[in-house]
CSV table of C-alpha atoms in Angstrom, one decimal:
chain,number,residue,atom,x,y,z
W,18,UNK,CA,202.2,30.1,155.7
W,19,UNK,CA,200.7,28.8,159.0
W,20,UNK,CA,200.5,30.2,162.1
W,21,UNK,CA,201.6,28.5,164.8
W,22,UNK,CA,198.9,28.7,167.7
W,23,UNK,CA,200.9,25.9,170.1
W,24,UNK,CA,203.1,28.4,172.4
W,25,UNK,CA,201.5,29.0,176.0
W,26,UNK,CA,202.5,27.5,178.8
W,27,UNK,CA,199.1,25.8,180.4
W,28,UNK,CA,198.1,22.4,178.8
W,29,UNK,CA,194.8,22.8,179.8
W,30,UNK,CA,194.5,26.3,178.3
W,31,UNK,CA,195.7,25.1,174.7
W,32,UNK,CA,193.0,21.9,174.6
W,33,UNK,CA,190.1,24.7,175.8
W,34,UNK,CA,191.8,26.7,172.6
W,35,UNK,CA,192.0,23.9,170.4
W,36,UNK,CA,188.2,22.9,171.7
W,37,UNK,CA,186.5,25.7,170.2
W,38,UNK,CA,188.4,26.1,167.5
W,39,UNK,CA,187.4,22.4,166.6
W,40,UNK,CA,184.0,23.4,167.4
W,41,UNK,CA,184.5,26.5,165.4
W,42,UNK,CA,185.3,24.3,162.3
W,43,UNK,CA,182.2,22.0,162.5
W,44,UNK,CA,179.9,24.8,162.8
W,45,UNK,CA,181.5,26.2,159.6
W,46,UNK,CA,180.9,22.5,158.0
W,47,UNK,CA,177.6,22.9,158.7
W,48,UNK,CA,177.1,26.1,157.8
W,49,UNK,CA,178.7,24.8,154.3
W,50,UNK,CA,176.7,21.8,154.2
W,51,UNK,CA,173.4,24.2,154.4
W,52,UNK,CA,174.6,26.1,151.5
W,53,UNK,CA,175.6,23.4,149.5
W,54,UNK,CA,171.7,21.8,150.3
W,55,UNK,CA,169.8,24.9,149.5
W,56,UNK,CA,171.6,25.2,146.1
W,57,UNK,CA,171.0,21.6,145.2
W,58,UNK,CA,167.5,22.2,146.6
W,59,UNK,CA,167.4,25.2,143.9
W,60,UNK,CA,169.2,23.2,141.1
W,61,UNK,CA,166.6,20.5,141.3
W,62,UNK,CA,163.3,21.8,142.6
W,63,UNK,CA,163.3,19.8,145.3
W,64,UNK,CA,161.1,21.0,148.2
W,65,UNK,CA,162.0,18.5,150.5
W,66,UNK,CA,165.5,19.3,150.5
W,67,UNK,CA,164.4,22.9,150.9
W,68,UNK,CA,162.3,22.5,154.1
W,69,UNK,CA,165.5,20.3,155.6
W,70,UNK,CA,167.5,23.1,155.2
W,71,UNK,CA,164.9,25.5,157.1
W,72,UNK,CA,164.3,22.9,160.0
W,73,UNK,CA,168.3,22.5,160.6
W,74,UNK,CA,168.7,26.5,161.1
W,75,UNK,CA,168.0,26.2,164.7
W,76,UNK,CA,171.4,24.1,164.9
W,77,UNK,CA,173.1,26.0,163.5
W,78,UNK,CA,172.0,29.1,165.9
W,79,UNK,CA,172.7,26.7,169.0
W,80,UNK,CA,176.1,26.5,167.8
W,81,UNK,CA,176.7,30.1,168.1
W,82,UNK,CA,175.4,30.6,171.4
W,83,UNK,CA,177.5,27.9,172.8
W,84,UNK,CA,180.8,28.9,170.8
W,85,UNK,CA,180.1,32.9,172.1
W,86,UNK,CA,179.6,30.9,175.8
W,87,UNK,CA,182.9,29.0,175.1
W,88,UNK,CA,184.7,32.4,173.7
W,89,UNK,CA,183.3,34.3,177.0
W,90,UNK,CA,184.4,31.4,179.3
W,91,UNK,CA,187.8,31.4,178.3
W,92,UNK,CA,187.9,35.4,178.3
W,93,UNK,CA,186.5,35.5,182.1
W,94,UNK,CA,188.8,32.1,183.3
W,95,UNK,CA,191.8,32.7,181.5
W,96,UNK,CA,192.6,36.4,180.8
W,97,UNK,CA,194.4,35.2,177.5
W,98,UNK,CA,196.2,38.2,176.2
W,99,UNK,CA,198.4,38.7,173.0
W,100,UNK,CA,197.7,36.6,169.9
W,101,UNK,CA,195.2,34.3,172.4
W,102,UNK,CA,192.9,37.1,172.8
W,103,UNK,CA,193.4,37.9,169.2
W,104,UNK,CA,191.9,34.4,168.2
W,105,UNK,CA,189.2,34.6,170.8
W,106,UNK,CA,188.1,37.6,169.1
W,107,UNK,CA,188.4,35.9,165.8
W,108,UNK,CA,186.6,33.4,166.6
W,109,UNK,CA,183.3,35.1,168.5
W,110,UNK,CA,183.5,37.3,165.1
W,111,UNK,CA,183.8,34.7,162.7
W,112,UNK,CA,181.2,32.7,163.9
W,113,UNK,CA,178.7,35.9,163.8
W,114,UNK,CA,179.1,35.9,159.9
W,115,UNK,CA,178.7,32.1,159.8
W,116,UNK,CA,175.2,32.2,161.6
W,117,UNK,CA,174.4,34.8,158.8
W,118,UNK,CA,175.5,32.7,156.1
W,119,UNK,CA,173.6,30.0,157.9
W,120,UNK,CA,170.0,32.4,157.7
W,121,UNK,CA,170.9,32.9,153.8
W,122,UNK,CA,170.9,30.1,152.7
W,123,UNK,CA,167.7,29.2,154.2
W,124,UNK,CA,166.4,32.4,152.3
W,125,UNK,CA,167.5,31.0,149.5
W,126,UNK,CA,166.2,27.7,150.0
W,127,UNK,CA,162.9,29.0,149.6
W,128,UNK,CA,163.8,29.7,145.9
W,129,UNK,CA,163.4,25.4,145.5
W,130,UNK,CA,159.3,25.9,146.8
W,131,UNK,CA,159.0,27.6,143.5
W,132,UNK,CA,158.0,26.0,140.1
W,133,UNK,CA,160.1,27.7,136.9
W,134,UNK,CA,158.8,27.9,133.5
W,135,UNK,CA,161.2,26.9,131.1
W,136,UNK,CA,162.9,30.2,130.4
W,137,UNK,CA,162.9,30.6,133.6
W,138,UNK,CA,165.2,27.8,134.5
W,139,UNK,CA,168.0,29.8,132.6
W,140,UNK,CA,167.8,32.1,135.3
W,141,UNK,CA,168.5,29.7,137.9
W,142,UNK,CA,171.3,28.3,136.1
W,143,UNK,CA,172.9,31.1,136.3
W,144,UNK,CA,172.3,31.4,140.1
W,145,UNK,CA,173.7,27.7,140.8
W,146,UNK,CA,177.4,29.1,138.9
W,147,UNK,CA,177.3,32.0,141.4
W,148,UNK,CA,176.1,30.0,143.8
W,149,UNK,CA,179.1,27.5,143.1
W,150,UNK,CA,181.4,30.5,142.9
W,151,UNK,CA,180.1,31.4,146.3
W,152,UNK,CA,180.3,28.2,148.0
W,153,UNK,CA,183.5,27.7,147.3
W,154,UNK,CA,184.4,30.6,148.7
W,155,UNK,CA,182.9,29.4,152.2
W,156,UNK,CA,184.9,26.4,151.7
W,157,UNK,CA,188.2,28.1,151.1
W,158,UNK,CA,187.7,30.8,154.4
W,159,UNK,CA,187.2,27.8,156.0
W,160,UNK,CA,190.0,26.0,155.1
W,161,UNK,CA,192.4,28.6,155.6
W,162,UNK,CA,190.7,29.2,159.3
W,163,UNK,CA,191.9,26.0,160.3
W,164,UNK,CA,195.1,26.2,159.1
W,165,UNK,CA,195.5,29.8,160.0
W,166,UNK,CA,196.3,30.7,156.6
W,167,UNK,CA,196.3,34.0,155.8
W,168,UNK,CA,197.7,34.1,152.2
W,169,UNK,CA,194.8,31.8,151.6
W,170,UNK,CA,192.6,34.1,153.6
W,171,UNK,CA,194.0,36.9,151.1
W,172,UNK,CA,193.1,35.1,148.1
W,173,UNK,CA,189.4,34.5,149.9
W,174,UNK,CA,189.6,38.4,150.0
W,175,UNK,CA,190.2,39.3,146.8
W,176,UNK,CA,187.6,36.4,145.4
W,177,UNK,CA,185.0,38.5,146.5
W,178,UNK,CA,185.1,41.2,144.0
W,179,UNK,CA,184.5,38.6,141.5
W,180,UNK,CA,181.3,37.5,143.2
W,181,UNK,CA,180.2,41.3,143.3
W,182,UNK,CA,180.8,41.3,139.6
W,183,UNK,CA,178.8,38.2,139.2
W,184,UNK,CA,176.3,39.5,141.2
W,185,UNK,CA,175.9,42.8,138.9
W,186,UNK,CA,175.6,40.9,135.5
W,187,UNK,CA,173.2,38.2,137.0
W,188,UNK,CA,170.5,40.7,138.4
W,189,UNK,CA,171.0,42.7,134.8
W,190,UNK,CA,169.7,39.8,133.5
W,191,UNK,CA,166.9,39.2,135.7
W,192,UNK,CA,166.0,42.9,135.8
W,193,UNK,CA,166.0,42.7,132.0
W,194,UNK,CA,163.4,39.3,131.9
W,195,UNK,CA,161.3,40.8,134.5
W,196,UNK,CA,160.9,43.7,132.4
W,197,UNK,CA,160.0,41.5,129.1
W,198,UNK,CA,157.5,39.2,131.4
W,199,UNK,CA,156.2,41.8,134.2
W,200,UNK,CA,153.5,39.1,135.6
W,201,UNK,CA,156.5,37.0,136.7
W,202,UNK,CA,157.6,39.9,138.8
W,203,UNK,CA,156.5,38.7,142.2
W,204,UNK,CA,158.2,34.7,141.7
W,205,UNK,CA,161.4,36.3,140.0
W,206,UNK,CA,161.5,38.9,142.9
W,207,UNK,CA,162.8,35.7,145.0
W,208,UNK,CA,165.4,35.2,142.6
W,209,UNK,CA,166.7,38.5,143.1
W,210,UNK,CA,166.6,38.2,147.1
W,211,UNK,CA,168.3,34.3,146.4
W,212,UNK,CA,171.0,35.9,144.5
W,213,UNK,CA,171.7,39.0,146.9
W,214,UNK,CA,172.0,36.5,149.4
W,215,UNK,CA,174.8,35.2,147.8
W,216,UNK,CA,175.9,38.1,147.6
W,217,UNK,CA,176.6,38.9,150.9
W,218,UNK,CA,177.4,35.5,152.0
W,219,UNK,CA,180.5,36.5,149.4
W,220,UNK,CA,180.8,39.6,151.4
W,221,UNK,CA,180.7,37.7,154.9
W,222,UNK,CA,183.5,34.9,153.5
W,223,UNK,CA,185.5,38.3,153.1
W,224,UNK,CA,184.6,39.4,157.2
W,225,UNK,CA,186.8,36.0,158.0
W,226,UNK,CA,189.1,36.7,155.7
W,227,UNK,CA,189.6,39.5,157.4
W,228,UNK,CA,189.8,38.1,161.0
W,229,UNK,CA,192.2,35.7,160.0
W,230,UNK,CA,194.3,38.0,158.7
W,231,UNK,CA,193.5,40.2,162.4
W,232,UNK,CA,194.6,37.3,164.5
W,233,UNK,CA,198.0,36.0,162.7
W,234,UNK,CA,199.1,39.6,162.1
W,235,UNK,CA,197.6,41.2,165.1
W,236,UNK,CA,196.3,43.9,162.4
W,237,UNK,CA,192.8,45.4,161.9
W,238,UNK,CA,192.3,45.4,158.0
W,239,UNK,CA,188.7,46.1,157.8
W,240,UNK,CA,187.9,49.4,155.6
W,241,UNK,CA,191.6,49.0,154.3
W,242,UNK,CA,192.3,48.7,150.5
W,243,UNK,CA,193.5,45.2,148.8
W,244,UNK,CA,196.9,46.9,147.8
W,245,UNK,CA,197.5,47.8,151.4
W,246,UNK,CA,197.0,44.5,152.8
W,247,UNK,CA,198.9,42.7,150.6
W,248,UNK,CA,201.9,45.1,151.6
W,249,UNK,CA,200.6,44.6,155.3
W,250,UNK,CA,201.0,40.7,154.5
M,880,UNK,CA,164.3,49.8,185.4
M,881,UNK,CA,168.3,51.1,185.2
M,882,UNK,CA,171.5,49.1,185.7
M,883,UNK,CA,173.8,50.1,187.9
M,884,UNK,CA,177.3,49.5,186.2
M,885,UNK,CA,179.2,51.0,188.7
M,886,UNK,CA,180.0,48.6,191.3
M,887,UNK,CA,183.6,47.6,191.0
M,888,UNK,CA,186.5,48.6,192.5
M,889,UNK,CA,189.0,49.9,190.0
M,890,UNK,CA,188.5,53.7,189.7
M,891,UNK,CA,190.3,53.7,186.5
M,892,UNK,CA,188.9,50.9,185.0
M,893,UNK,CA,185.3,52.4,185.8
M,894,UNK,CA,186.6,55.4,183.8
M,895,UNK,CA,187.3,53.2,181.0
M,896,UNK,CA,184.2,51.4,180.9
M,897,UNK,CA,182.2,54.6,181.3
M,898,UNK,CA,185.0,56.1,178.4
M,899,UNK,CA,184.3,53.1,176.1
M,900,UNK,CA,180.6,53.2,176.6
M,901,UNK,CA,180.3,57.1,175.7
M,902,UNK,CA,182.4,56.6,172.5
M,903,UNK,CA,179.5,54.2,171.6
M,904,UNK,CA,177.0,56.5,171.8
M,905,UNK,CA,178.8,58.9,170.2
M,906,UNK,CA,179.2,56.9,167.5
M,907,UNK,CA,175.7,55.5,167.2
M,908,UNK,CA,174.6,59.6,167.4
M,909,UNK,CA,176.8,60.1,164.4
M,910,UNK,CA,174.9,56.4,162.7
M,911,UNK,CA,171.6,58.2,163.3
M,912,UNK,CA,172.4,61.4,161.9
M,913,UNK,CA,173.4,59.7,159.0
M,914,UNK,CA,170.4,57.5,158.8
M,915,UNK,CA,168.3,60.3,158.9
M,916,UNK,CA,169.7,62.7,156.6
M,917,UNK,CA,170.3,59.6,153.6
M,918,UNK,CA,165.9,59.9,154.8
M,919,UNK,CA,166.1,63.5,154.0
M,920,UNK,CA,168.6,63.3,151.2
M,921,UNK,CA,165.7,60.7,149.9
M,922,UNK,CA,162.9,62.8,150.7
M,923,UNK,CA,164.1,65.9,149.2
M,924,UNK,CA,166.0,64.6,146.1
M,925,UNK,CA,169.5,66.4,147.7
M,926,UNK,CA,172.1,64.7,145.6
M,927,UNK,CA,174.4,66.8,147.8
M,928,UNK,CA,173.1,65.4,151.2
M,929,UNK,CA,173.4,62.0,149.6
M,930,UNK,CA,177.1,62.2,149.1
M,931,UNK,CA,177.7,63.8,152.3
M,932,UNK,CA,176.2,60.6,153.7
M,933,UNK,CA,178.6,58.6,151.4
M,934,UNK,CA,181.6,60.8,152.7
M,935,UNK,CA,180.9,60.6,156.5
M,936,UNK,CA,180.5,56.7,156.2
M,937,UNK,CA,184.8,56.4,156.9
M,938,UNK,CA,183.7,58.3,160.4
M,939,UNK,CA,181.6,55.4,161.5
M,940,UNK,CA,184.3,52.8,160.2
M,941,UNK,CA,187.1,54.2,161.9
M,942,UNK,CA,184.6,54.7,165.2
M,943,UNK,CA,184.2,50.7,165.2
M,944,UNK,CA,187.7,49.9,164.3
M,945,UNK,CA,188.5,52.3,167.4
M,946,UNK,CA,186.4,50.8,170.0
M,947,UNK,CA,186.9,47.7,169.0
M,948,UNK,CA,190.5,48.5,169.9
M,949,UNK,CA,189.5,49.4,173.2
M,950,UNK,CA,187.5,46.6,174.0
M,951,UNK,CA,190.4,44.4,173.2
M,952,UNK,CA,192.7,46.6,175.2
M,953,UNK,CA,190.1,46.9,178.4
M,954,UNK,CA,190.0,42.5,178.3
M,955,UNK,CA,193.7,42.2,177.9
M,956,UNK,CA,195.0,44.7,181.0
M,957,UNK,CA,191.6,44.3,183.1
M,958,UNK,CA,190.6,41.1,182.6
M,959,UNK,CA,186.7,42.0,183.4
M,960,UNK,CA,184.8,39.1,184.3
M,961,UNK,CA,181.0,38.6,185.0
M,962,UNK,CA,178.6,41.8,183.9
M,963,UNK,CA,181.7,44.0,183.2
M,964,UNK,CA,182.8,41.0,180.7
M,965,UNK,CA,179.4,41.3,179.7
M,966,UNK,CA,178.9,44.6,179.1
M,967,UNK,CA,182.5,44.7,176.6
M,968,UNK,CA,181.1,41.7,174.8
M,969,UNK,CA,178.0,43.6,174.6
M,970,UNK,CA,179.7,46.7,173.4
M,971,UNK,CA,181.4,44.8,170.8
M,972,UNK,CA,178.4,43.2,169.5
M,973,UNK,CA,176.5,46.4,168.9
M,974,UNK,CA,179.3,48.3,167.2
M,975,UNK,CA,179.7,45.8,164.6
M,976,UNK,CA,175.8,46.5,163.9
M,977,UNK,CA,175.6,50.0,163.6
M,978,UNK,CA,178.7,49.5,161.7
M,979,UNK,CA,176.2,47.8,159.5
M,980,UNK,CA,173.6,50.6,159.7
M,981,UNK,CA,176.1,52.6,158.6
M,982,UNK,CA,176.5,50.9,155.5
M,983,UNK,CA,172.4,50.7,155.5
M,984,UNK,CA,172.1,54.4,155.2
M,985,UNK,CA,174.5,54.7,152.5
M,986,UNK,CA,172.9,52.3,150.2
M,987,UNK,CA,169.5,54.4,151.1
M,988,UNK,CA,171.1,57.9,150.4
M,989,UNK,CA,171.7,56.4,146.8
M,990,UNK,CA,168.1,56.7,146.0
M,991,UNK,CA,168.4,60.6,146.4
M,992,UNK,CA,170.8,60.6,143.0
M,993,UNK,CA,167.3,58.8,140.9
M,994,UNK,CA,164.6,60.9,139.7
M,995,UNK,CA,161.4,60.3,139.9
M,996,UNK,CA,158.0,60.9,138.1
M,997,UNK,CA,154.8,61.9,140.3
M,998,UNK,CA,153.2,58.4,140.0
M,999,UNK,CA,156.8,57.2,141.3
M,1000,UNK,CA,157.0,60.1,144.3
M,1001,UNK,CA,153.8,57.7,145.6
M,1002,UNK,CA,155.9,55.2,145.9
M,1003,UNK,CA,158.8,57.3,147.7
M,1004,UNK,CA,156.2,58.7,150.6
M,1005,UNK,CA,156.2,55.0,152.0
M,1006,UNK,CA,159.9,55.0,152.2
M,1007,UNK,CA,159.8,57.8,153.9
M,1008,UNK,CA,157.6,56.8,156.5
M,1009,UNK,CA,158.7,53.1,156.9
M,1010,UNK,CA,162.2,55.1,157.2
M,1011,UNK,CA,161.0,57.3,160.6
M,1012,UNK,CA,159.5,54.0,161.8
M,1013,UNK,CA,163.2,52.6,161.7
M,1014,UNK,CA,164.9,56.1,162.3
M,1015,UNK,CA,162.7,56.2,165.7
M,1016,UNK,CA,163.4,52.3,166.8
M,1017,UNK,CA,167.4,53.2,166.2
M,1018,UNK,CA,167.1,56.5,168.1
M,1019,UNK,CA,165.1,54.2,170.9
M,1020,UNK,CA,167.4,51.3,170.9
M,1021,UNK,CA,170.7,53.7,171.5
M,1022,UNK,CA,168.2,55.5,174.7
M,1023,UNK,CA,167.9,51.6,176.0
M,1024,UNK,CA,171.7,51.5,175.8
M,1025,UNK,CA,172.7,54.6,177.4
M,1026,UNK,CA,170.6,53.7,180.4
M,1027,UNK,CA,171.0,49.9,179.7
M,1028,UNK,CA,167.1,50.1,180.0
M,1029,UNK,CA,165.9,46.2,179.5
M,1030,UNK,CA,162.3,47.0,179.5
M,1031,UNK,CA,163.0,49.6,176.6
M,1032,UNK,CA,164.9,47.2,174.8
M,1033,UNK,CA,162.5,44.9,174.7
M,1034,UNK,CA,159.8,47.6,173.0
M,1035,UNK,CA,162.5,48.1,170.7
M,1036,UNK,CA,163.0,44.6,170.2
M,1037,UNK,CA,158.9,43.9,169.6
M,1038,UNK,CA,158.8,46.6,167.5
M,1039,UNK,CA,160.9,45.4,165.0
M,1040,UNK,CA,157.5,42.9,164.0
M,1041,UNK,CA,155.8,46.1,162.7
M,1042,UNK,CA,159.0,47.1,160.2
M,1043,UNK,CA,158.7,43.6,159.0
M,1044,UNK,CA,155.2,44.1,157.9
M,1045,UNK,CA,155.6,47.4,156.7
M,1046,UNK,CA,158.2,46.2,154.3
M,1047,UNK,CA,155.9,43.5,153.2
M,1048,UNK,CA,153.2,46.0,152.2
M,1049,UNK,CA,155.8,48.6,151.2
M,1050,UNK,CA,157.4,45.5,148.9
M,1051,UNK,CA,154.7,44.4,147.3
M,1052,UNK,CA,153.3,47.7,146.6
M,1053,UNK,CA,156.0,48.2,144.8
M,1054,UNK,CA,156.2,44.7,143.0
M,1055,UNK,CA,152.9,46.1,141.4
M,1056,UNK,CA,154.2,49.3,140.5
M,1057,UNK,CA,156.8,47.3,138.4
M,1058,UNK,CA,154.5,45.4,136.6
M,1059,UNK,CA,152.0,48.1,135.2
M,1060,UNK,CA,155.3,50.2,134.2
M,1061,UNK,CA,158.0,47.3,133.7
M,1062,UNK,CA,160.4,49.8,132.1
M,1063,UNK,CA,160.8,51.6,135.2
M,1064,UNK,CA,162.3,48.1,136.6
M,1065,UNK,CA,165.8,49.3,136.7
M,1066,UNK,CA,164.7,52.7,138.3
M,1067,UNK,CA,162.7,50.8,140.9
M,1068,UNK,CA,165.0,48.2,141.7
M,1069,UNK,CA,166.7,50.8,144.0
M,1070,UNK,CA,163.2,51.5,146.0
M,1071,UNK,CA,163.5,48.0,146.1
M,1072,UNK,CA,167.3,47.8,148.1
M,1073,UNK,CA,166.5,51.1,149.5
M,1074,UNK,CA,163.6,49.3,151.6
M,1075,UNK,CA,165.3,45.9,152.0
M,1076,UNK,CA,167.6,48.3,153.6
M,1077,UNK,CA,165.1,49.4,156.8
M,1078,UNK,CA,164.3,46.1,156.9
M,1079,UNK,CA,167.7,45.0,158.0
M,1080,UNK,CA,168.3,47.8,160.0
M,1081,UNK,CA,165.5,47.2,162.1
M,1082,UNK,CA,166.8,43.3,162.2
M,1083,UNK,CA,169.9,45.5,163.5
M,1084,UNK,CA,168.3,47.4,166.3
M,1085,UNK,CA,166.4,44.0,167.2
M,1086,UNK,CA,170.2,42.6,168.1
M,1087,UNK,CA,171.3,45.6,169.7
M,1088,UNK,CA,168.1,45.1,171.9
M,1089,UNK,CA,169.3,41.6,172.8
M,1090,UNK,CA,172.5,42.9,173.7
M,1091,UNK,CA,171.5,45.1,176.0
M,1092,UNK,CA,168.8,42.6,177.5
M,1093,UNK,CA,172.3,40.2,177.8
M,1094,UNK,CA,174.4,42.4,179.3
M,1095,UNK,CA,171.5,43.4,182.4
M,1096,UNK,CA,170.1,40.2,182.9
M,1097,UNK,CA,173.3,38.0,181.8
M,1098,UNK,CA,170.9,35.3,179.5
M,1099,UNK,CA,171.5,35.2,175.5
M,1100,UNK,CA,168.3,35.3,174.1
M,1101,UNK,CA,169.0,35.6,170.6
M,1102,UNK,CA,166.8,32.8,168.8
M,1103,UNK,CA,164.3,33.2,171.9
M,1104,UNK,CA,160.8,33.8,171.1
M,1105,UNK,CA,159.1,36.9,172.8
M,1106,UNK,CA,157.3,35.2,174.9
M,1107,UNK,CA,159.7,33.8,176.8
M,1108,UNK,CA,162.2,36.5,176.2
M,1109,UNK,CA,159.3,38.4,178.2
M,1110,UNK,CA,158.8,35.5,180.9
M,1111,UNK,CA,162.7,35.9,181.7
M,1112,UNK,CA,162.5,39.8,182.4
């Protein structure tokens, strides 16, 4: 199902609209693209990679100021109200999460300035599958932001629980190895951050689930159980 | 140095603002209470103060969901523009992160439901008083608010360079305390989130800092350093 964001009358309103929501959807590509680096950085060791990631933050920072400028602009110049305000909401919220996706994956970037023993590398394979798992998550929000698709935003929604269950069996494991090699604590320790950043990257991929779902239905579903969105949907 | 926010015309959209703006401090009074008594519920071992915190945590959900409401509402009929626009935006911005405090506190309280040998009590002291640190920046950040005090909300927002080294120490104490007794791991893990935790929620007060600093002197200075964050004041 999309949403049909076309219907005001000014022309001029609807490009400053379609503007930011353009610039909405390359921050998010960027944001993606920075995840998708710092878990090939991880995957392969590769420091270089690593430290890229850290030095392109700061873009992704300046994007969010200038999208929240955008979103107030539009507020103060053209008193949008209805669904209009509804996405300029969605918008100055979503891109709040992606600047905190953007900070976790540089955390867990740092993961790739490591070196692993052997046994430790099948730690970090696990990591890259939730990292996978997690990624495309990001990837899907995304996609069903710029269609203004909340089904797909629903099925973003419920993904997440799966990524919390992933979460809980790969810091089992880590919890148990740290326990069997206790001098490894401090280097394994940044596995368990890398890994509760996905985590919450899984739980911010949710937030714009959320917002999508706010702006197409005009509906706050935050703190509101999966059975009674769908029947909200 | 105060902010005068009552300048405009509309006697009844001054009663909003001043409405919408008590609802957040009521709100982050009932975050702080919370934060505090997970601290006490952690100090004392109170399994039943924990789950209070656990219970109230809906209260705090359904505050943000409100205001959030009538922020949206106060934009649509009022159309606010400059520091009134400012000072919504503002309000929205900080109710999502004490949303997140929220949260923080409950994830704390959980460490009250553990038990802990005497060796392990060491470890809980430090908590305790890297919690106050945090418990006092909150209870100073909200004061900045209600007075939108900029030169209070920077202290608050410098402040938040002590927590991060307090968690360091705190952390690594820890990590050492895992590997002389590695079967405690699992036990110790939740020190572990328990002080990630105050970390993030003085990252938390650090934004609601910047918000305030935003809404007086109308310049985002999120990803500023302090030094020029201090030249601009």
């Amino acid at each position: 199902m999309e949403h049909n964001i076309n219907k005001h009358i000014s022309g001029r309103f609807n490009e400053e609209l379609e503007s930011v929501r353009n610039h909405v959807l390359s921050m998010g590509g960027l944001v993606e693209q920075q995840l998708n680096s710092a878990l090939d950085a991880v995957s392969n060791g590769d420091a270089e990679l690593a430290r890229k990631v850290r030095e392109n933050d700061y873009k992704v920072n300046a994007m969010e100021v200038d999208i929240d400028e955008e979103c107030t602009r539009i507020i103060a110049k053209r008193q949008p109200a209805a669904s209009d305000l509804r996405l300029v909401v969605a918008i100055a919220k979503t891109i709040a999460d992606l600047e905190r996706i953007g900070d976790e994956a540089e955390r867990i970037a740092k993961v790739a300035l490591d070196s692993f023993t052997k046994d430790q590398q099948d730690l970090l394979v696990n990591i890259e599958n939730m990292g996978r798992q997690v990624s495309r998550m990001l990837h899907d929000v995304l996609d069903a932001f710029a269609r203004m698709d909340v089904q797909k935003a629903f099925e973003v929604h419920k993904e997440d629980a799966k990524v919390d269950r992933e979460y809980e069996a790969v810091t089992r494991q880590i919890m148990t190895y740290m326990m069997e090699d206790p001098r490894s604590i401090p280097k394994i320790m940044d596995l368990v951050w890398s890994v509760r950043s996905l985590e919450r990257i899984g739980d911010r991929c949710q937030n714009i689930a959320e917002y999508i779902i706010y702006f197409v239905n005009g509906k706050d579903i935050r703190h509101t159980s999966q059975a009674d969105i769908e029947k909200s949907l």
